[in-house]
Amino acid sequence: TCIGYISLLFLRSSQPLFNSRKMPQFFAALTKEQRVELKGIADAIVAPGKGILAADESTGTIGKRFDGIGVENNLENRRNYRQLLFTAPKLNEHIGGVILYHETFFQDADCGTPFPRLLQKQGILPGIKVDTGLVTLPGTDGEPTTQGMDGLNERCAEYKKNGAQFAKWRCVLMIKGSAPSYQAMQENATVLARYAAICQHNGIVPIVEPEILQDGTHDMTECLRVSEQVLSFVYKALMDHHVYLEGTLLKPNMVTPGAQATIRNTPEEIAMATIAALSRTVPPAVPGVTFLSGGLSEQQATDNLDRINKCPGKKPWALSFSYGRALQASVLKAWAGKKENVAAAQTVLLKLAHNNGQAAQGKYAGGDQASGDSLFVEKHVY
Amino acid sequence: MSHLTPEQRKELKATAEKIVTKGKGILAADESTGSMAKRLGPLGLENTEENRRQYRSVLFTAGKALANNISGVILFHETFYQNADDGTPFRKIMQDCGVIPGIKLDKGVVILAGTRDECTTQGLDGLSERCEQYYKDGARFAKWRCVLKITDTTPSDVAIQEVTNNLARYASICQSNGLVPIVEPEILPDGFHDLATSMRITERVLTAQYHALMRHNVYLEGTLLKPNMVTPGHSCEKKESPQNIALATVTALQRSVPPAVPGIVFLSGGQSEVDATINLNEMNKLVAKKPWALSFSYGRALQGSVLKKWQGRPENVKIAQAELLKRAKFNGEATQGKYDGSGENVEAAESLFVASHAY
């Protein structure tokens, strides 16, 4: 036996020690049933003419919105405002999903129905924001990553049990000096991939959001180049972490000039640049791209989305919206915190939803939007 | 900022799109001198420069009909500078027919130390100057082959990273010199692995490939991809139908190849001529998101029967050429999902697989 052992040591490395012919390379991340469910959810959110209402402002952020209309930032006001949104009649015509903040997810309407169930009853899929905000990466010039990984698996299981079908996690990159750095791109892509894999494991469709802030004096070409790099890192990381692309959605920025750039670009130019970036990075397996509105005005957000859908090019994914400010700015103004304004505010919301639903099909016919004022806030931080 | 001017990008994009025009694909006739010994040997022919020239002459003087289904031909360096019997350079004959000459640029594989016989590819030294010269002499696209192999421990991360980076360097150098790079990260069909494993590894490799291309600022609209089809390993007991192969292949591509890539020109690997055509046909029949052309860049699968018919004899040239045109036509039909197998011969179905195909 001693001689046998020694002879094994000298065995050429190319001779296998065991019969390895039946060993699979990969352990399947999801069952077929899980994949079918995830794909169904993702496809439903971006059904033709539908998009997402991002109503997941954290307590601090919604406070800034309420400041603008002189409304106190308390639990009841937050509940009333969200109720206004979710009880708008026929909201489901153009809204396929709503993203909620944790607090809102467990709040009820006046009738006692929890908000997620209220939405689900209308055929609107409830989503949940699961990240817990940004932190700076040490050694960078203020570049952030995103927290929220701790206990995420358990939190997702709980959200799913309570009706969540999809989730959202926001990462942020910036164009400034040598940023985004390799470190920031690699780190944010990785954390998005980890979040996505955990969501899918719990039957939740992850919306992957690598937002490149509009802050800066850079031109649209620079934004294009950066967007391509960032998205390339994202899809590499998703593949490395065995994420099932057919059960995800992407929530990117449109490709625009920086907010402080002197040259402005038309919606058509923005559309072409945006499609170029996506066509170079987003695999066709992804069912839909739901753009963030960032600092765009309601009008710009609709116009750009419309041109994106009208513009020529290979676009094997739905191109829709996941708008927060661009679906709510005028709604907030119309509401102003007053119960007697609820119906009027809901009408504004439905009009905005309709316009963006049309834009998501390249059918927006123009016409009055509530507000052309830029919603851009410098160095926007959630 | 792109290092390529708008004019350069326009030319690269136009060439790439022309190569994958519907109904057309590539004849890979770029066997190196060493590989040609394996083609000529079975015919009892010595592997001399003249015999190699004569064989390629059979292919390239097949007439203008060649251009019906062949958009481009990949040539080895020696062949690129050879002439037909009447002294006309092969590459000029092609250009006159409307067939684009391409050039194999790599210099073969070398082992990656410390891996389980994994390899990378040589040829980057002086590549820019070589590309410049080939472009001047009429080449408009190039090809470079890297190889990966599936076992229980491979392809390793280091092999994938090295190979995809290697291809990205080659690709960016090509584009700087006006050549459309065909990117070929071949995963060999050798092995016991099943279809699902082949699919997942192909997805992984291709995703890494496009990430590497992006990091090297490669203009995707001016490239082509030459991947393996997704098939079970040759030693796998479970055989798969062409429909399953097509579905697995297209799904892998959907998950990893950005729409900006104009076309995918499959390698035939060890597939028989008929299998290579049938599988390509099934892919084009499939109703699915496929925002790239699905075509061919076949070597053995376009030449197997041609060689058999030629046998090295001048009196057989015409029937050998007819065989080439027939195979080209069948594959052209396959790029449109219109191949129906009528007119096929029995010998073509014989597998061309050579076990552990030498790199």
Short mmCIF file of N, CA, C and O in Angstrom, two decimals, chain A residues 13-14 20-28 35 182 219 221-222 225 228-229 232-233 235-236 239-240 244-246 276 278-287 314 316-317, chain B residues 1 9 116-117 150-155 192-193 197 200-201 203-204 207-208 210-211 214-215 217 219-221 237 251 253-262 289 291-292:
data_model
loop_
_atom_site.label_atom_id
_atom_site.label_comp_id
_atom_site.label_asym_id
_atom_site.label_seq_id
_atom_site.Cartn_x
_atom_site.Cartn_y
_atom_site.Cartn_z
N SER A 13 -1.00 14.61 -14.00
CA SER A 13 -2.17 15.39 -13.61
C SER A 13 -3.34 15.20 -14.58
O SER A 13 -4.47 15.42 -14.25
N SER A 14 -3.05 14.75 -15.78
CA SER A 14 -4.16 14.65 -16.74
C SER A 14 -4.96 13.38 -16.56
O SER A 14 -5.98 13.19 -17.18
N SER A 20 -14.94 10.97 -13.25
CA SER A 20 -15.61 12.26 -13.08
C SER A 20 -16.63 12.53 -14.18
O SER A 20 -17.12 13.62 -14.32
N ARG A 21 -16.95 11.51 -14.95
CA ARG A 21 -17.72 11.84 -16.14
C ARG A 21 -19.15 12.28 -15.87
O ARG A 21 -19.79 12.86 -16.71
N LYS A 22 -19.65 12.05 -14.66
CA LYS A 22 -21.02 12.46 -14.41
C LYS A 22 -21.11 13.72 -13.56
O LYS A 22 -22.18 14.11 -13.17
N MET A 23 -19.97 14.37 -13.28
CA MET A 23 -20.04 15.53 -12.40
C MET A 23 -20.49 16.76 -13.17
O MET A 23 -19.88 17.14 -14.15
N PRO A 24 -21.57 17.39 -12.71
CA PRO A 24 -22.01 18.60 -13.40
C PRO A 24 -21.11 19.77 -13.00
O PRO A 24 -20.52 19.74 -11.94
N GLN A 25 -21.04 20.74 -13.86
CA GLN A 25 -20.21 21.90 -13.57
C GLN A 25 -20.88 22.84 -12.59
O GLN A 25 -20.24 23.51 -11.83
N PHE A 26 -22.18 22.90 -12.67
CA PHE A 26 -22.89 23.90 -11.88
C PHE A 26 -24.03 23.29 -11.08
O PHE A 26 -24.69 22.39 -11.53
N PHE A 27 -24.24 23.85 -9.94
CA PHE A 27 -25.40 23.51 -9.15
C PHE A 27 -26.50 24.45 -9.60
O PHE A 27 -26.31 25.66 -9.61
N ALA A 28 -27.65 23.92 -9.98
CA ALA A 28 -28.71 24.78 -10.53
C ALA A 28 -29.16 25.78 -9.48
O ALA A 28 -29.53 25.42 -8.37
N ARG A 35 -38.11 29.63 -12.07
CA ARG A 35 -37.81 30.44 -13.25
C ARG A 35 -39.10 30.87 -13.95
O ARG A 35 -39.23 32.03 -14.38
N TYR A 182 -12.73 51.90 -11.50
CA TYR A 182 -12.89 50.45 -11.63
C TYR A 182 -13.46 49.89 -10.33
O TYR A 182 -14.36 49.07 -10.32
N ASP A 219 -20.47 65.89 -21.47
CA ASP A 219 -21.43 65.86 -22.58
C ASP A 219 -22.07 64.48 -22.71
O ASP A 219 -21.72 63.56 -21.97
N THR A 221 -21.85 62.24 -24.99
CA THR A 221 -20.95 61.18 -25.43
C THR A 221 -20.22 60.55 -24.25
O THR A 221 -20.00 59.35 -24.20
N GLU A 222 -19.84 61.39 -23.31
CA GLU A 222 -19.18 60.88 -22.11
C GLU A 222 -20.15 60.01 -21.31
O GLU A 222 -19.79 58.93 -20.85
N ARG A 225 -20.39 56.64 -23.01
CA ARG A 225 -19.24 55.78 -22.76
C ARG A 225 -19.30 55.20 -21.35
O ARG A 225 -19.07 54.01 -21.13
N GLU A 228 -22.08 52.53 -20.97
CA GLU A 228 -21.69 51.24 -21.54
C GLU A 228 -20.78 50.47 -20.60
O GLU A 228 -20.94 49.27 -20.39
N GLN A 229 -19.81 51.16 -20.03
CA GLN A 229 -18.88 50.49 -19.12
C GLN A 229 -19.62 49.96 -17.90
O GLN A 229 -19.45 48.80 -17.51
N SER A 232 -21.84 47.03 -18.70
CA SER A 232 -21.05 45.85 -19.00
C SER A 232 -20.60 45.16 -17.71
O SER A 232 -20.67 43.94 -17.59
N PHE A 233 -20.16 45.95 -16.73
CA PHE A 233 -19.80 45.38 -15.44
C PHE A 233 -21.01 44.70 -14.79
O PHE A 233 -20.88 43.63 -14.18
N TYR A 235 -23.75 43.31 -16.16
CA TYR A 235 -24.16 42.02 -16.74
C TYR A 235 -23.11 40.94 -16.57
O TYR A 235 -23.44 39.75 -16.48
N LYS A 236 -21.86 41.33 -16.47
CA LYS A 236 -20.83 40.34 -16.14
C LYS A 236 -21.06 39.80 -14.73
O LYS A 236 -21.00 38.60 -14.49
N MET A 239 -24.08 37.47 -14.48
CA MET A 239 -23.77 36.12 -14.98
C MET A 239 -22.93 35.35 -13.96
O MET A 239 -23.17 34.19 -13.69
N ASP A 240 -21.93 36.02 -13.39
CA ASP A 240 -21.06 35.36 -12.40
C ASP A 240 -21.86 34.85 -11.21
O ASP A 240 -21.49 33.84 -10.61
N TYR A 244 -30.80 34.74 -13.18
CA TYR A 244 -31.64 34.34 -14.31
C TYR A 244 -32.16 35.61 -14.98
O TYR A 244 -33.11 36.24 -14.51
N LEU A 245 -31.53 36.00 -16.09
CA LEU A 245 -31.82 37.30 -16.69
C LEU A 245 -33.27 37.47 -17.11
O LEU A 245 -33.81 38.58 -17.04
N GLU A 246 -33.90 36.39 -17.53
CA GLU A 246 -35.30 36.49 -17.99
C GLU A 246 -36.23 36.89 -16.83
O GLU A 246 -37.36 37.29 -17.06
N ALA A 276 -28.13 53.08 -28.18
CA ALA A 276 -26.78 52.61 -28.50
C ALA A 276 -26.16 51.95 -27.27
O ALA A 276 -25.60 50.84 -27.35
N LEU A 278 -27.61 50.65 -24.60
CA LEU A 278 -28.29 49.41 -24.23
C LEU A 278 -27.99 48.29 -25.22
O LEU A 278 -27.77 47.15 -24.84
N SER A 279 -27.96 48.63 -26.51
CA SER A 279 -27.75 47.57 -27.50
C SER A 279 -26.35 46.99 -27.40
O SER A 279 -26.10 45.88 -27.84
N ARG A 280 -25.44 47.75 -26.81
CA ARG A 280 -24.08 47.26 -26.68
C ARG A 280 -23.85 46.48 -25.40
O ARG A 280 -22.76 45.95 -25.18
N THR A 281 -24.83 46.44 -24.52
CA THR A 281 -24.58 45.85 -23.21
C THR A 281 -25.68 44.97 -22.66
O THR A 281 -25.38 44.09 -21.83
N VAL A 282 -26.91 45.17 -23.05
CA VAL A 282 -28.01 44.44 -22.41
C VAL A 282 -28.43 43.24 -23.24
O VAL A 282 -28.95 43.40 -24.34
N PRO A 283 -28.20 42.03 -22.73
CA PRO A 283 -28.55 40.84 -23.50
C PRO A 283 -30.06 40.78 -23.80
O PRO A 283 -30.86 41.21 -22.97
N PRO A 284 -30.44 40.24 -24.94
CA PRO A 284 -31.86 40.15 -25.31
C PRO A 284 -32.71 39.37 -24.30
O PRO A 284 -33.92 39.58 -24.25
N ALA A 285 -32.07 38.51 -23.49
CA ALA A 285 -32.85 37.73 -22.52
C ALA A 285 -33.56 38.61 -21.50
O ALA A 285 -34.56 38.20 -20.90
N VAL A 286 -33.06 39.81 -21.27
CA VAL A 286 -33.69 40.72 -20.31
C VAL A 286 -35.03 41.16 -20.88
O VAL A 286 -35.09 41.69 -21.98
N PRO A 287 -36.14 40.93 -20.15
CA PRO A 287 -37.45 41.25 -20.74
C PRO A 287 -37.72 42.74 -20.86
O PRO A 287 -38.42 43.15 -21.79
N LYS A 314 -32.01 48.00 -32.92
CA LYS A 314 -32.40 46.70 -32.37
C LYS A 314 -32.75 46.87 -30.90
O LYS A 314 -31.92 47.29 -30.10
N PRO A 316 -34.59 44.48 -28.43
CA PRO A 316 -35.32 43.26 -28.07
C PRO A 316 -35.76 43.21 -26.62
O PRO A 316 -35.80 42.13 -26.02
N TRP A 317 -36.03 44.34 -26.01
CA TRP A 317 -36.56 44.37 -24.63
C TRP A 317 -37.66 45.44 -24.62
O TRP A 317 -37.62 46.38 -25.40
N MET B 1 -14.66 58.17 -24.93
CA MET B 1 -14.43 58.68 -26.29
C MET B 1 -13.90 57.54 -27.16
O MET B 1 -12.96 56.87 -26.79
N ARG B 9 -15.68 53.68 -38.09
CA ARG B 9 -16.79 52.89 -37.55
C ARG B 9 -17.77 52.53 -38.66
O ARG B 9 -18.26 51.40 -38.73
N ARG B 116 -4.80 22.82 -16.16
CA ARG B 116 -4.96 21.43 -16.63
C ARG B 116 -5.00 21.44 -18.15
O ARG B 116 -6.05 21.28 -18.75
N ASP B 117 -3.82 21.67 -18.76
CA ASP B 117 -3.72 21.68 -20.23
C ASP B 117 -4.60 22.72 -20.88
O ASP B 117 -5.06 22.52 -22.01
N ILE B 150 -14.11 21.64 -21.77
CA ILE B 150 -14.93 21.32 -20.60
C ILE B 150 -14.50 19.99 -20.00
O ILE B 150 -14.53 18.96 -20.67
N THR B 151 -14.07 20.07 -18.74
CA THR B 151 -13.88 18.86 -17.94
C THR B 151 -14.49 19.18 -16.58
O THR B 151 -15.08 20.24 -16.42
N ASP B 152 -14.30 18.31 -15.60
CA ASP B 152 -14.90 18.62 -14.30
C ASP B 152 -14.24 19.83 -13.63
O ASP B 152 -14.80 20.41 -12.71
N THR B 153 -13.07 20.24 -14.08
CA THR B 153 -12.42 21.40 -13.45
C THR B 153 -12.14 22.54 -14.42
O THR B 153 -11.62 23.57 -14.03
N THR B 154 -12.46 22.33 -15.68
CA THR B 154 -12.19 23.40 -16.65
C THR B 154 -13.47 23.70 -17.44
O THR B 154 -14.33 22.83 -17.54
N PRO B 155 -13.60 24.89 -18.07
CA PRO B 155 -12.59 25.92 -18.13
C PRO B 155 -12.44 26.66 -16.80
O PRO B 155 -13.42 26.99 -16.15
N PHE B 192 -17.69 14.56 -21.73
CA PHE B 192 -18.85 13.79 -21.30
C PHE B 192 -20.00 14.68 -20.86
O PHE B 192 -21.05 14.18 -20.45
N HIS B 193 -19.83 15.96 -20.92
CA HIS B 193 -20.83 16.88 -20.36
C HIS B 193 -22.12 16.86 -21.17
O HIS B 193 -22.12 16.54 -22.35
N THR B 197 -24.91 21.65 -19.33
CA THR B 197 -23.59 22.12 -18.92
C THR B 197 -22.94 22.94 -20.02
O THR B 197 -22.38 24.01 -19.76
N ARG B 200 -24.52 26.40 -19.97
CA ARG B 200 -24.13 27.31 -18.91
C ARG B 200 -22.70 27.78 -19.07
O ARG B 200 -22.38 28.94 -18.80
N ILE B 201 -21.83 26.90 -19.56
CA ILE B 201 -20.45 27.33 -19.75
C ILE B 201 -20.35 28.30 -20.92
O ILE B 201 -19.60 29.29 -20.87
N GLU B 203 -22.63 30.39 -21.88
CA GLU B 203 -23.13 31.68 -21.40
C GLU B 203 -22.06 32.41 -20.61
O GLU B 203 -21.86 33.63 -20.75
N ARG B 204 -21.39 31.65 -19.77
CA ARG B 204 -20.38 32.26 -18.90
C ARG B 204 -19.22 32.81 -19.72
O ARG B 204 -18.76 33.93 -19.50
N THR B 207 -20.37 35.87 -21.89
CA THR B 207 -20.56 37.08 -21.08
C THR B 207 -19.22 37.69 -20.74
O THR B 207 -19.02 38.90 -20.83
N ALA B 208 -18.27 36.84 -20.34
CA ALA B 208 -16.94 37.35 -20.03
C ALA B 208 -16.32 37.96 -21.28
O ALA B 208 -15.63 38.98 -21.21
N TYR B 210 -17.85 39.52 -23.82
CA TYR B 210 -18.36 40.86 -24.14
C TYR B 210 -17.95 41.90 -23.11
O TYR B 210 -17.79 43.07 -23.44
N HIS B 211 -17.73 41.44 -21.90
CA HIS B 211 -17.21 42.39 -20.90
C HIS B 211 -15.78 42.79 -21.27
O HIS B 211 -15.41 43.96 -21.19
N MET B 214 -15.82 45.22 -24.14
CA MET B 214 -16.21 46.56 -23.71
C MET B 214 -15.03 47.26 -23.03
O MET B 214 -14.75 48.43 -23.29
N ARG B 215 -14.31 46.54 -22.16
CA ARG B 215 -13.21 47.17 -21.44
C ARG B 215 -12.09 47.57 -22.39
O ARG B 215 -11.30 48.45 -22.09
N ASN B 217 -12.67 48.77 -25.33
CA ASN B 217 -13.23 49.77 -26.26
C ASN B 217 -13.45 49.24 -27.67
O ASN B 217 -13.23 49.95 -28.66
N TYR B 219 -15.65 48.28 -30.77
CA TYR B 219 -16.90 48.76 -31.36
C TYR B 219 -17.70 47.54 -31.83
O TYR B 219 -17.42 46.95 -32.88
N LEU B 220 -18.67 47.14 -31.03
CA LEU B 220 -19.36 45.87 -31.27
C LEU B 220 -20.05 45.78 -32.62
O LEU B 220 -20.13 44.70 -33.21
N GLU B 221 -20.57 46.91 -33.11
CA GLU B 221 -21.28 46.89 -34.40
C GLU B 221 -20.34 46.51 -35.55
O GLU B 221 -20.79 46.17 -36.63
N GLU B 237 -23.60 10.31 -23.31
CA GLU B 237 -24.49 9.24 -23.78
C GLU B 237 -25.77 9.80 -24.37
O GLU B 237 -26.31 9.27 -25.32
N THR B 251 -30.75 30.35 -26.68
CA THR B 251 -30.94 30.83 -25.31
C THR B 251 -29.62 31.32 -24.72
O THR B 251 -29.56 32.39 -24.09
N LEU B 253 -27.11 32.49 -26.33
CA LEU B 253 -26.77 33.75 -26.99
C LEU B 253 -27.63 34.89 -26.48
O LEU B 253 -27.14 36.00 -26.27
N GLN B 254 -28.91 34.62 -26.25
CA GLN B 254 -29.80 35.67 -25.72
C GLN B 254 -29.30 36.19 -24.38
O GLN B 254 -29.50 37.35 -24.04
N ARG B 255 -28.65 35.32 -23.62
CA ARG B 255 -28.23 35.73 -22.28
C ARG B 255 -26.87 36.39 -22.26
O ARG B 255 -26.43 36.87 -21.22
N SER B 256 -26.19 36.43 -23.41
CA SER B 256 -24.82 36.91 -23.35
C SER B 256 -24.36 37.81 -24.49
O SER B 256 -23.37 38.51 -24.34
N VAL B 257 -25.07 37.83 -25.61
CA VAL B 257 -24.60 38.59 -26.76
C VAL B 257 -25.47 39.84 -26.96
O VAL B 257 -26.64 39.73 -27.27
N PRO B 258 -24.87 41.03 -26.78
CA PRO B 258 -25.65 42.26 -26.94
C PRO B 258 -26.18 42.40 -28.37
O PRO B 258 -25.51 41.97 -29.32
N PRO B 259 -27.35 43.00 -28.53
CA PRO B 259 -27.95 43.17 -29.85
C PRO B 259 -27.06 43.94 -30.84
O PRO B 259 -27.23 43.79 -32.04
N ALA B 260 -26.15 44.77 -30.33
CA ALA B 260 -25.32 45.57 -31.23
C ALA B 260 -24.47 44.70 -32.16
O ALA B 260 -24.06 45.15 -33.23
N VAL B 261 -24.19 43.47 -31.77
CA VAL B 261 -23.40 42.58 -32.62
C VAL B 261 -24.22 42.22 -33.86
O VAL B 261 -25.33 41.71 -33.73
N PRO B 262 -23.71 42.51 -35.06
CA PRO B 262 -24.55 42.30 -36.25
C PRO B 262 -24.80 40.83 -36.57
O PRO B 262 -25.87 40.50 -37.08
N LYS B 289 -36.35 35.80 -29.60
CA LYS B 289 -35.63 37.06 -29.78
C LYS B 289 -34.24 36.75 -30.33
O LYS B 289 -33.44 36.10 -29.66
N PRO B 291 -31.74 39.17 -32.22
CA PRO B 291 -31.43 40.44 -32.89
C PRO B 291 -30.06 40.44 -33.56
O PRO B 291 -29.43 41.49 -33.67
N TRP B 292 -29.58 39.28 -33.98
CA TRP B 292 -28.33 39.21 -34.74
C TRP B 292 -28.57 38.17 -35.85
O TRP B 292 -29.37 37.26 -35.71
#
